[in-house]
Amino acid sequence: MNRVFQEGKKKGQAVLVRQPRDIDTCDALIIPGGESTTISRILVNSGMYEVIRERMSHNDIALMGTCAGCVLLAKELTDSKADVRLLEAIDMQVERNAFGRQKESFEQSLQIKGFTTPYHAVFIRAPGITKTWGRSEILATAGKKIVMARQNNYLALSFHPELTDDLRIHRFFLEML
Amino acid sequence: MQKGGVIMDVTTAEQAKIAEKSGAVAVMALERVPADIRAHGGVARMADPTIIKEILNTVSIPVMAKARIGHFVEAQALEALGVDMIDESEVLTPADPFYHIDKRAFTIPFVCGCRNLGEATRRIWEGAAMIRTKGEAGTGNIIEAVRHQRMVTRMITTLQTMPTAKIQKVAEEYCQSYVTSFKTLTNQNVDEKTVVFGSSTYSILKKELYEILKEIKKIQRLPVVNFAAGGIATPADAALMMQLGNDGVFVGSGIFKSKNPEKRAKAIVEAVAHFDNPETIANVSKNLGDAMLGIEISTIPKEQLLQERGW
């Protein structure tokens, strides 16, 4: 993200957020990949969950969730959500590990709505968006599964944009602010 | 992968569930935790696939499993079972006296232990996607993990001011364990065209180890994630390793050999997430119940040191 800021079109800086007070200085948050159960636990225990939900209720924060972050932005999961507290940002249902386990990880070119050329995406134990409704908009699919969706200033993708040098997704997110 | 997180050893589906609930980023499926392997003696092998399958079916986080050093068939079996990562581990009894597994031949990622930059560089060259300190597993004693992490970071710092010719020399030194294996096996000397590992010749090995060292010098860290392992028993141990530059920690016997596994597991997860916040470390360290008793390293006979396995 800092590489996008260096391009000079928008002013800003990407910082690491680990505590509730770190969020106060931010206009937008990226919830990265990892394990949704772990991230959810840290969000809830640290108090960051409440702070984000509060800012969301005032429409005062933009969110981008990638891979595990995509799971957390969902309204619902296909499996039991007892171990994950969702941020419920986007009208969508998400299936964890939808494409299989580690060895089924893959790379694929995607047609993303609004992008003029294909985007090369890396999927690692990726979740899939099983359905969307309401005000959410589908931006990309891989096979039968939805892999990118947006609602208001919330953006969810089931792949890892940080693993390629293509900065278009980061730029796209900044333009949403 | 799993950066900033805790990976926990588990031997049953219930333990895996506790680990997941406590915030582990992955679990290591085992038949026995290292402390029990140490106590049990005998040959330690890959876990029973039934246990691994059960754990795979229980949790949504990644499941890792251990294969013996050099035992590529155990690794093939684990890959077929669908585990998410294989630990080629000195905690199990080594299967090959000459070679580690050629990890480049697999699609599944591997994690390997190291005591110093030489071992780390060789494992990365062989295809490891993740490195961890060996420490001394099953002891609840952090000293060896600290030793190994310091050995690695010290050498990375030394590389910073090292001229190219000297780095090439280091790369050549790092080749020696392959050269020794070849000499022992064939009674012949190695030349540039000798195939020393997998299908790689000595000249390729030397060149590629040098390339890895150059990359390490440039980025001032290992080119793969580097976790701490072997002896972590408390939240403070975990945070210590993070402050020494590790990207995350493995906790083996430390959790399920303690009085209150769930509480300790959660505390270690918190400590790793907030490793540079002393207040958090102090807070989560309260009332955890007894940690595992632990073993003083000097009381372990040298031939029983797990870290001596692998080269």
Short mmCIF file of C-alpha atoms in Angstrom, two decimals:
data_model
loop_
_atom_site.label_atom_id
_atom_site.label_comp_id
_atom_site.label_asym_id
_atom_site.label_seq_id
_atom_site.Cartn_x
_atom_site.Cartn_y
_atom_site.Cartn_z
CA MET A 1 0.00 0.00 0.00
CA ASN A 2 2.87 2.39 0.75
CA ARG A 3 4.05 1.87 -2.83
CA VAL A 4 0.71 3.24 -4.02
CA PHE A 5 1.11 6.28 -1.76
CA GLN A 6 4.55 6.84 -3.27
CA GLU A 7 2.88 7.26 -6.66
CA GLY A 8 1.67 10.56 -5.17
CA LYS A 9 -1.97 10.55 -6.30
CA LYS A 10 -3.25 10.31 -2.75
CA LYS A 11 -1.56 11.38 0.43
CA GLY A 12 -1.28 8.91 3.21
CA GLN A 13 0.66 6.23 4.94
CA ALA A 14 0.06 2.59 5.77
CA VAL A 15 0.64 1.75 9.43
CA LEU A 16 0.45 -1.43 11.46
CA VAL A 17 -2.68 -1.65 13.60
CA ARG A 18 -2.54 -3.85 16.68
CA GLN A 19 -4.52 -2.00 19.33
CA PRO A 20 -7.83 -0.09 19.44
CA ARG A 21 -6.06 3.27 19.74
CA ASP A 22 -4.11 2.57 16.50
CA ILE A 23 -7.43 2.63 14.62
CA ASP A 24 -8.25 6.20 15.67
CA THR A 25 -5.76 7.69 13.22
CA CYS A 26 -6.93 5.55 10.29
CA ASP A 27 -9.47 6.26 7.55
CA ALA A 28 -9.37 2.72 6.28
CA LEU A 29 -8.29 -0.71 7.44
CA ILE A 30 -6.94 -3.69 5.55
CA ILE A 31 -7.68 -6.98 7.25
CA PRO A 32 -5.08 -9.33 5.80
CA GLY A 33 -4.86 -13.05 5.29
CA GLY A 34 -4.14 -15.43 8.13
CA GLU A 35 -6.58 -17.53 10.06
CA SER A 36 -10.06 -16.07 10.50
CA THR A 37 -10.45 -17.71 13.94
CA THR A 38 -7.16 -16.18 15.14
CA ILE A 39 -7.81 -12.72 13.73
CA SER A 40 -11.35 -12.71 15.10
CA ARG A 41 -10.08 -13.64 18.55
CA ILE A 42 -7.49 -10.88 18.53
CA LEU A 43 -10.05 -8.33 17.27
CA VAL A 44 -12.52 -9.21 20.03
CA ASN A 45 -10.02 -9.59 22.89
CA SER A 46 -8.14 -6.39 22.13
CA GLY A 47 -11.34 -4.35 21.86
CA MET A 48 -10.65 -3.57 18.20
CA TYR A 49 -13.84 -5.37 17.16
CA GLU A 50 -16.03 -2.88 19.08
CA VAL A 51 -14.10 0.13 17.77
CA ILE A 52 -14.45 -1.01 14.15
CA ARG A 53 -18.16 -1.79 14.55
CA GLU A 54 -18.72 1.62 16.11
CA ARG A 55 -16.94 3.37 13.23
CA MET A 56 -18.92 1.23 10.76
CA SER A 57 -22.19 2.32 12.35
CA HIS A 58 -21.27 5.94 11.56
CA ASN A 59 -20.13 4.98 8.07
CA ASP A 60 -16.76 6.39 9.13
CA ILE A 61 -14.32 3.69 8.02
CA ALA A 62 -13.42 1.84 4.81
CA LEU A 63 -12.47 -1.83 5.00
CA MET A 64 -10.64 -4.18 2.69
CA GLY A 65 -10.54 -7.84 3.69
CA THR A 66 -8.28 -10.28 1.85
CA CYS A 67 -8.46 -14.07 2.28
CA ALA A 68 -9.18 -14.49 6.01
CA GLY A 69 -10.13 -10.80 6.05
CA CYS A 70 -12.77 -11.58 3.41
CA VAL A 71 -14.29 -14.12 5.82
CA LEU A 72 -14.54 -11.50 8.57
CA LEU A 73 -16.38 -9.00 6.32
CA ALA A 74 -19.18 -11.50 5.62
CA LYS A 75 -22.69 -11.36 7.05
CA GLU A 76 -22.75 -15.12 7.37
CA LEU A 77 -20.67 -18.28 6.96
CA THR A 78 -21.68 -21.63 5.49
CA ASP A 79 -20.26 -23.47 8.50
CA SER A 80 -20.89 -22.87 12.18
CA LYS A 81 -19.63 -19.45 13.13
CA ALA A 82 -19.25 -20.15 16.83
CA ASP A 83 -15.50 -19.64 16.67
CA VAL A 84 -15.58 -16.48 14.52
CA ARG A 85 -17.22 -13.14 15.25
CA LEU A 86 -17.92 -11.51 11.91
CA LEU A 87 -17.81 -7.79 11.17
CA GLU A 88 -20.91 -8.22 8.95
CA ALA A 89 -19.89 -5.52 6.50
CA ILE A 90 -21.06 -7.03 3.23
CA ASP A 91 -24.29 -8.82 2.30
CA MET A 92 -22.58 -12.07 1.42
CA GLN A 93 -22.16 -15.63 2.61
CA VAL A 94 -18.63 -17.06 2.73
CA GLU A 95 -17.35 -20.63 2.76
CA ARG A 96 -13.99 -21.12 4.45
CA ASN A 97 -11.36 -23.22 2.63
CA ALA A 98 -13.80 -23.28 -0.28
CA PHE A 99 -11.16 -24.33 -2.80
CA GLY A 100 -9.61 -27.06 -0.65
CA ARG A 101 -6.54 -27.40 1.52
CA GLN A 102 -2.97 -26.11 1.13
CA LYS A 103 -2.03 -28.39 -1.75
CA GLU A 104 -5.08 -27.24 -3.71
CA SER A 105 -3.81 -23.64 -3.61
CA PHE A 106 -3.61 -22.11 -7.09
CA GLU A 107 -3.07 -19.03 -9.24
CA GLN A 108 -5.56 -17.79 -11.80
CA SER A 109 -6.20 -14.83 -14.07
CA LEU A 110 -9.40 -13.00 -13.20
CA GLN A 111 -11.63 -10.62 -15.08
CA ILE A 112 -12.34 -7.93 -12.50
CA LYS A 113 -15.17 -5.48 -13.15
CA GLY A 114 -13.70 -2.10 -14.07
CA PHE A 115 -10.21 -3.47 -14.85
CA THR A 116 -9.24 -3.34 -18.53
CA THR A 117 -6.84 -6.31 -18.44
CA PRO A 118 -6.93 -9.61 -16.46
CA TYR A 119 -5.60 -9.66 -12.91
CA HIS A 120 -3.32 -12.52 -11.85
CA ALA A 121 -4.57 -13.71 -8.45
CA VAL A 122 -2.98 -16.03 -5.89
CA PHE A 123 -5.35 -18.25 -3.90
CA ILE A 124 -4.03 -19.98 -0.75
CA ARG A 125 -6.51 -22.10 1.20
CA ALA A 126 -8.86 -19.46 -0.02
CA PRO A 127 -12.42 -18.82 1.06
CA GLY A 128 -15.14 -18.42 -1.56
CA ILE A 129 -18.18 -16.17 -1.59
CA THR A 130 -21.14 -18.52 -1.96
CA LYS A 131 -23.85 -15.91 -2.41
CA THR A 132 -24.50 -12.18 -2.27
CA TRP A 133 -27.66 -10.17 -1.79
CA GLY A 134 -28.91 -6.72 -0.90
CA ARG A 135 -26.57 -3.89 -1.83
CA SER A 136 -23.46 -5.94 -2.45
CA GLU A 137 -21.91 -6.03 -5.90
CA ILE A 138 -19.98 -8.94 -7.43
CA LEU A 139 -16.66 -7.80 -8.93
CA ALA A 140 -15.00 -11.09 -9.92
CA THR A 141 -15.57 -14.83 -10.07
CA ALA A 142 -13.32 -17.88 -10.40
CA GLY A 143 -15.22 -20.81 -11.84
CA LYS A 144 -18.56 -20.95 -10.06
CA LYS A 145 -17.38 -19.08 -7.01
CA ILE A 146 -17.43 -15.38 -6.33
CA VAL A 147 -13.98 -14.17 -5.26
CA MET A 148 -14.38 -10.38 -5.05
CA ALA A 149 -17.30 -8.26 -3.87
CA ARG A 150 -17.99 -4.75 -2.74
CA GLN A 151 -20.61 -2.88 -0.74
CA ASN A 152 -20.37 0.85 0.06
CA ASN A 153 -16.75 1.36 1.09
CA TYR A 154 -16.16 -2.25 2.01
CA LEU A 155 -14.18 -4.50 -0.32
CA ALA A 156 -13.69 -8.25 0.04
CA LEU A 157 -11.41 -10.53 -1.95
CA SER A 158 -10.63 -14.15 -1.31
CA PHE A 159 -7.11 -13.99 -2.79
CA HIS A 160 -3.81 -12.34 -1.80
CA PRO A 161 -3.12 -9.05 -3.67
CA GLU A 162 0.04 -8.46 -1.59
CA LEU A 163 1.80 -11.43 -3.20
CA THR A 164 1.99 -9.95 -6.68
CA ASP A 165 3.47 -6.71 -7.97
CA ASP A 166 0.18 -5.64 -9.51
CA LEU A 167 -1.00 -2.68 -7.39
CA ARG A 168 -4.37 -2.16 -9.10
CA ILE A 169 -6.42 -3.59 -6.23
CA HIS A 170 -4.73 -1.35 -3.69
CA ARG A 171 -5.31 1.66 -5.97
CA PHE A 172 -8.93 0.61 -6.45
CA PHE A 173 -9.42 0.48 -2.68
CA LEU A 174 -7.85 3.92 -2.18
CA GLU A 175 -10.16 5.37 -4.82
CA MET A 176 -13.14 4.03 -2.86
CA LEU A 177 -12.29 6.32 0.08
CA MET B 1 2.08 -17.86 6.11
CA GLN B 2 0.97 -17.84 9.76
CA LYS B 3 3.17 -14.83 10.47
CA GLY B 4 2.73 -13.38 13.95
CA GLY B 5 0.98 -16.49 15.18
CA VAL B 6 1.31 -19.54 17.38
CA ILE B 7 1.38 -23.11 16.09
CA MET B 8 0.51 -25.72 18.73
CA ASP B 9 1.34 -29.42 19.04
CA VAL B 10 -1.79 -31.53 19.53
CA THR B 11 -2.32 -35.28 19.86
CA THR B 12 -6.12 -35.52 19.76
CA ALA B 13 -9.06 -33.83 18.04
CA GLU B 14 -10.16 -32.33 21.38
CA GLN B 15 -6.75 -30.72 21.87
CA ALA B 16 -6.90 -29.41 18.30
CA LYS B 17 -10.27 -27.82 19.06
CA ILE B 18 -8.85 -26.17 22.19
CA ALA B 19 -5.86 -24.90 20.20
CA GLU B 20 -8.12 -23.45 17.50
CA LYS B 21 -10.40 -21.85 20.06
CA SER B 22 -7.39 -20.35 21.80
CA GLY B 23 -6.28 -18.60 18.62
CA ALA B 24 -3.61 -20.93 17.20
CA VAL B 25 -2.85 -20.18 13.52
CA ALA B 26 -2.18 -23.87 12.88
CA VAL B 27 -1.81 -27.14 14.73
CA MET B 28 0.86 -29.82 14.50
CA ALA B 29 -0.76 -33.26 14.60
CA LEU B 30 1.33 -35.75 16.57
CA GLU B 31 1.07 -39.09 18.29
CA ARG B 32 3.09 -37.83 21.25
CA VAL B 33 4.32 -34.38 22.20
CA PRO B 34 8.14 -34.10 22.30
CA ALA B 35 8.31 -34.39 26.11
CA ASP B 36 6.59 -37.78 25.85
CA ILE B 37 8.72 -38.85 22.88
CA ARG B 38 11.74 -38.09 25.06
CA ALA B 39 10.34 -40.06 27.98
CA HIS B 40 9.08 -42.92 25.82
CA GLY B 41 12.35 -43.57 23.99
CA GLY B 42 12.57 -45.92 21.00
CA VAL B 43 12.15 -44.85 17.38
CA ALA B 44 9.77 -41.93 16.85
CA ARG B 45 7.96 -42.02 13.49
CA MET B 46 5.24 -40.21 11.52
CA ALA B 47 1.93 -40.19 13.43
CA ASP B 48 -0.87 -42.66 12.72
CA PRO B 49 -2.88 -41.28 9.75
CA THR B 50 -6.10 -41.94 11.70
CA ILE B 51 -5.14 -39.28 14.24
CA ILE B 52 -4.07 -36.85 11.53
CA LYS B 53 -7.29 -37.38 9.52
CA GLU B 54 -9.41 -36.88 12.62
CA ILE B 55 -7.66 -33.59 13.39
CA LEU B 56 -7.94 -32.50 9.73
CA ASN B 57 -11.67 -33.07 9.93
CA THR B 58 -12.06 -31.21 13.23
CA VAL B 59 -10.48 -27.80 12.68
CA SER B 60 -10.60 -25.14 9.95
CA ILE B 61 -7.05 -23.88 10.63
CA PRO B 62 -4.11 -25.51 8.80
CA VAL B 63 -2.89 -28.88 10.05
CA MET B 64 0.79 -29.75 9.94
CA ALA B 65 2.41 -33.11 10.59
CA LYS B 66 5.94 -34.35 11.11
CA ALA B 67 8.00 -36.63 8.88
CA ARG B 68 11.40 -38.04 9.85
CA ILE B 69 14.50 -36.31 8.45
CA GLY B 70 15.14 -37.79 5.01
CA HIS B 71 12.01 -39.97 5.05
CA PHE B 72 10.47 -38.83 1.79
CA VAL B 73 7.93 -41.62 1.78
CA GLU B 74 6.44 -40.46 5.09
CA ALA B 75 6.30 -37.02 3.45
CA GLN B 76 4.55 -38.45 0.38
CA ALA B 77 2.01 -40.16 2.64
CA LEU B 78 1.38 -36.95 4.57
CA GLU B 79 0.93 -35.05 1.32
CA ALA B 80 -1.57 -37.67 0.16
CA LEU B 81 -3.46 -37.34 3.45
CA GLY B 82 -3.93 -33.65 2.67
CA VAL B 83 -2.01 -32.03 5.52
CA ASP B 84 -1.24 -28.35 4.87
CA MET B 85 2.45 -28.41 5.75
CA ILE B 86 5.09 -31.00 6.61
CA ASP B 87 7.64 -30.53 9.36
CA GLU B 88 10.80 -32.46 8.50
CA SER B 89 11.64 -32.78 12.15
CA GLU B 90 14.54 -33.74 14.36
CA VAL B 91 11.96 -34.53 17.05
CA LEU B 92 11.39 -37.80 15.18
CA THR B 93 14.21 -40.29 14.70
CA PRO B 94 16.11 -39.44 11.47
CA ALA B 95 15.66 -41.91 8.61
CA ASP B 96 18.55 -40.93 6.35
CA PRO B 97 22.12 -40.43 7.60
CA PHE B 98 23.11 -38.54 4.44
CA TYR B 99 20.32 -36.40 3.07
CA HIS B 100 17.34 -34.35 4.11
CA ILE B 101 14.22 -34.67 1.94
CA ASP B 102 14.39 -33.03 -1.50
CA LYS B 103 11.51 -30.73 -0.72
CA ARG B 104 11.51 -29.26 -4.21
CA ALA B 105 9.92 -32.48 -5.41
CA PHE B 106 6.72 -31.74 -3.44
CA THR B 107 3.86 -29.31 -3.96
CA ILE B 108 3.13 -29.23 -0.23
CA PRO B 109 5.20 -26.69 1.74
CA PHE B 110 7.78 -27.80 4.32
CA VAL B 111 9.09 -26.33 7.53
CA CYS B 112 12.55 -27.37 8.78
CA GLY B 113 14.58 -26.74 11.90
CA CYS B 114 17.96 -25.02 12.03
CA ARG B 115 20.66 -24.17 14.58
CA ASN B 116 22.52 -21.66 12.44
CA LEU B 117 22.47 -19.83 9.12
CA GLY B 118 24.20 -22.72 7.34
CA GLU B 119 21.44 -25.18 8.20
CA ALA B 120 18.78 -22.57 7.40
CA THR B 121 20.34 -21.80 4.00
CA ARG B 122 20.64 -25.49 3.08
CA ARG B 123 17.03 -26.20 4.05
CA ILE B 124 15.76 -23.19 2.07
CA TRP B 125 17.79 -24.33 -0.92
CA GLU B 126 16.28 -27.83 -0.58
CA GLY B 127 12.85 -26.19 -0.83
CA ALA B 128 11.72 -25.39 2.73
CA ALA B 129 9.05 -22.67 2.74
CA MET B 130 9.47 -21.97 6.43
CA ILE B 131 12.32 -22.21 8.93
CA ARG B 132 12.22 -22.62 12.68
CA THR B 133 14.88 -22.77 15.33
CA LYS B 134 15.50 -26.30 16.57
CA GLY B 135 15.81 -25.28 20.20
CA GLU B 136 15.67 -28.38 22.36
CA ALA B 137 12.19 -29.85 22.03
CA GLY B 138 10.35 -31.31 24.99
CA THR B 139 12.47 -29.56 27.62
CA GLY B 140 10.43 -26.44 28.42
CA ASN B 141 13.83 -24.74 28.44
CA ILE B 142 14.19 -21.74 26.15
CA ILE B 143 17.98 -21.47 26.14
CA GLU B 144 18.63 -23.52 22.99
CA ALA B 145 15.99 -21.69 20.94
CA VAL B 146 17.60 -18.41 21.98
CA ARG B 147 21.02 -19.78 21.08
CA HIS B 148 19.87 -20.81 17.60
CA GLN B 149 18.01 -17.59 16.88
CA ARG B 150 21.03 -15.56 17.95
CA MET B 151 23.33 -17.70 15.79
CA VAL B 152 21.13 -17.01 12.75
CA THR B 153 20.68 -13.27 13.31
CA ARG B 154 24.34 -12.75 14.23
CA MET B 155 25.43 -14.32 10.95
CA ILE B 156 22.88 -12.26 8.99
CA THR B 157 24.36 -9.12 10.56
CA THR B 158 27.87 -10.32 9.70
CA LEU B 159 26.82 -10.71 6.04
CA GLN B 160 26.02 -6.99 5.87
CA THR B 161 29.67 -5.96 5.80
CA MET B 162 31.01 -9.02 4.04
CA PRO B 163 32.65 -8.60 0.59
CA THR B 164 31.36 -10.76 -2.28
CA ALA B 165 34.40 -13.05 -2.32
CA LYS B 166 33.96 -13.81 1.37
CA ILE B 167 30.26 -14.59 0.89
CA GLN B 168 31.20 -17.00 -1.91
CA LYS B 169 33.56 -18.65 0.57
CA VAL B 170 30.75 -18.96 3.11
CA ALA B 171 28.51 -20.50 0.42
CA GLU B 172 31.25 -23.03 -0.29
CA GLU B 173 31.50 -23.88 3.40
CA TYR B 174 27.75 -24.37 3.52
CA CYS B 175 28.11 -26.92 0.69
CA GLN B 176 30.36 -29.12 2.79
CA SER B 177 27.71 -31.34 4.37
CA TYR B 178 26.60 -32.46 0.87
CA VAL B 179 30.23 -32.98 -0.15
CA THR B 180 30.94 -35.08 2.95
CA SER B 181 27.86 -37.24 2.29
CA PHE B 182 28.98 -37.85 -1.28
CA LYS B 183 32.52 -38.73 -0.20
CA THR B 184 31.31 -41.10 2.51
CA LEU B 185 28.96 -42.84 0.09
CA THR B 186 31.31 -43.18 -2.88
CA ASN B 187 34.83 -42.75 -1.59
CA GLN B 188 35.29 -40.30 -4.46
CA ASN B 189 35.98 -36.61 -4.59
CA VAL B 190 33.47 -34.04 -5.75
CA ASP B 191 34.09 -31.93 -8.85
CA GLU B 192 31.97 -29.18 -10.38
CA LYS B 193 29.86 -31.64 -12.38
CA THR B 194 29.20 -34.12 -9.58
CA VAL B 195 25.51 -34.49 -8.76
CA VAL B 196 25.39 -33.87 -5.00
CA PHE B 197 21.71 -33.53 -4.14
CA GLY B 198 18.56 -34.40 -6.11
CA SER B 199 19.57 -33.59 -9.68
CA SER B 200 21.75 -30.62 -8.72
CA THR B 201 25.48 -30.56 -9.43
CA TYR B 202 28.08 -29.17 -7.06
CA SER B 203 28.52 -26.06 -9.21
CA ILE B 204 24.77 -25.38 -9.16
CA LEU B 205 24.60 -25.98 -5.41
CA LYS B 206 27.45 -23.54 -4.77
CA LYS B 207 25.96 -20.91 -7.04
CA GLU B 208 22.46 -21.21 -5.60
CA LEU B 209 23.57 -21.17 -1.95
CA TYR B 210 25.48 -18.00 -2.82
CA GLU B 211 22.33 -16.52 -4.41
CA ILE B 212 20.36 -17.25 -1.22
CA LEU B 213 23.05 -15.62 0.92
CA LYS B 214 23.05 -12.59 -1.37
CA GLU B 215 19.28 -12.31 -0.98
CA ILE B 216 19.59 -12.63 2.83
CA LYS B 217 22.21 -9.88 2.83
CA LYS B 218 19.94 -7.65 0.77
CA ILE B 219 16.74 -8.11 2.78
CA GLN B 220 18.58 -8.53 6.12
CA ARG B 221 16.51 -11.52 7.12
CA LEU B 222 15.76 -15.04 5.91
CA PRO B 223 13.79 -15.06 2.64
CA VAL B 224 11.15 -17.30 4.30
CA VAL B 225 9.26 -16.95 7.59
CA ASN B 226 11.35 -17.88 10.60
CA PHE B 227 9.59 -19.24 13.68
CA ALA B 228 10.91 -20.11 17.12
CA ALA B 229 10.57 -23.66 18.40
CA GLY B 230 11.93 -26.00 21.00
CA GLY B 231 11.49 -25.12 24.67
CA ILE B 232 8.83 -22.38 24.71
CA ALA B 233 6.78 -22.80 27.89
CA THR B 234 5.49 -19.36 28.92
CA PRO B 235 4.03 -16.20 27.32
CA ALA B 236 7.27 -14.40 28.20
CA ASP B 237 9.32 -17.10 26.42
CA ALA B 238 7.21 -16.59 23.32
CA ALA B 239 7.54 -12.79 23.46
CA LEU B 240 11.29 -13.11 24.02
CA MET B 241 11.65 -15.04 20.76
CA MET B 242 9.50 -12.47 18.94
CA GLN B 243 11.68 -9.64 20.26
CA LEU B 244 14.74 -11.56 19.08
CA GLY B 245 13.28 -11.36 15.58
CA ASN B 246 11.24 -14.52 15.07
CA ASP B 247 8.04 -14.24 13.00
CA GLY B 248 5.98 -16.53 15.23
CA VAL B 249 6.33 -19.51 17.55
CA PHE B 250 5.72 -23.24 17.75
CA VAL B 251 4.71 -24.50 21.15
CA GLY B 252 5.10 -28.23 21.58
CA SER B 253 4.91 -29.78 24.98
CA GLY B 254 4.58 -26.37 26.66
CA ILE B 255 0.81 -26.17 26.39
CA PHE B 256 -0.67 -29.61 26.88
CA LYS B 257 1.97 -30.57 29.46
CA SER B 258 0.96 -27.63 31.66
CA LYS B 259 -1.66 -27.43 34.38
CA ASN B 260 -4.19 -25.33 32.48
CA PRO B 261 -3.64 -25.82 28.72
CA GLU B 262 -6.47 -23.60 27.46
CA LYS B 263 -5.53 -20.62 29.59
CA ARG B 264 -1.85 -20.99 28.77
CA ALA B 265 -2.57 -21.38 25.06
CA LYS B 266 -4.61 -18.17 25.01
CA ALA B 267 -1.95 -16.34 27.02
CA ILE B 268 0.80 -17.36 24.59
CA VAL B 269 -1.30 -16.23 21.60
CA GLU B 270 -1.80 -12.82 23.25
CA ALA B 271 1.88 -12.59 24.13
CA VAL B 272 2.91 -13.23 20.52
CA ALA B 273 0.41 -10.72 19.11
CA HIS B 274 1.58 -8.05 21.60
CA PHE B 275 5.19 -9.17 22.07
CA ASP B 276 6.49 -5.62 22.46
CA ASN B 277 3.93 -4.57 25.04
CA PRO B 278 5.27 -5.41 28.54
CA GLU B 279 1.91 -4.66 30.19
CA THR B 280 0.16 -7.29 28.11
CA ILE B 281 2.90 -9.84 28.82
CA ALA B 282 2.62 -9.13 32.55
CA ASN B 283 -1.16 -9.37 32.43
CA VAL B 284 -1.47 -12.62 30.52
CA SER B 285 1.25 -14.25 32.65
CA LYS B 286 -0.90 -14.04 35.79
CA ASN B 287 -2.33 -17.20 37.40
CA LEU B 288 -1.57 -19.60 34.59
CA GLY B 289 -1.00 -22.52 36.95
CA ASP B 290 2.17 -24.57 36.79
CA ALA B 291 4.16 -24.52 33.57
CA MET B 292 5.72 -27.79 32.49
CA LEU B 293 8.51 -28.68 34.89
CA GLY B 294 11.26 -28.54 32.30
CA ILE B 295 14.74 -30.00 31.98
CA GLU B 296 18.15 -28.39 32.45
CA ILE B 297 19.97 -28.98 29.15
CA SER B 298 23.29 -30.02 30.75
CA THR B 299 21.56 -33.01 32.40
CA ILE B 300 20.65 -34.46 28.99
CA PRO B 301 23.28 -36.88 27.61
CA LYS B 302 24.68 -35.47 24.36
CA GLU B 303 23.44 -38.42 22.29
CA GLN B 304 19.90 -37.67 23.45
CA LEU B 305 19.96 -34.05 22.28
CA LEU B 306 17.39 -33.76 19.50
CA GLN B 307 19.01 -30.64 18.04
CA GLU B 308 22.10 -32.67 17.06
CA ARG B 309 19.96 -34.46 14.48
CA GLY B 310 20.18 -33.04 10.97
CA TRP B 311 23.10 -31.12 9.52
#
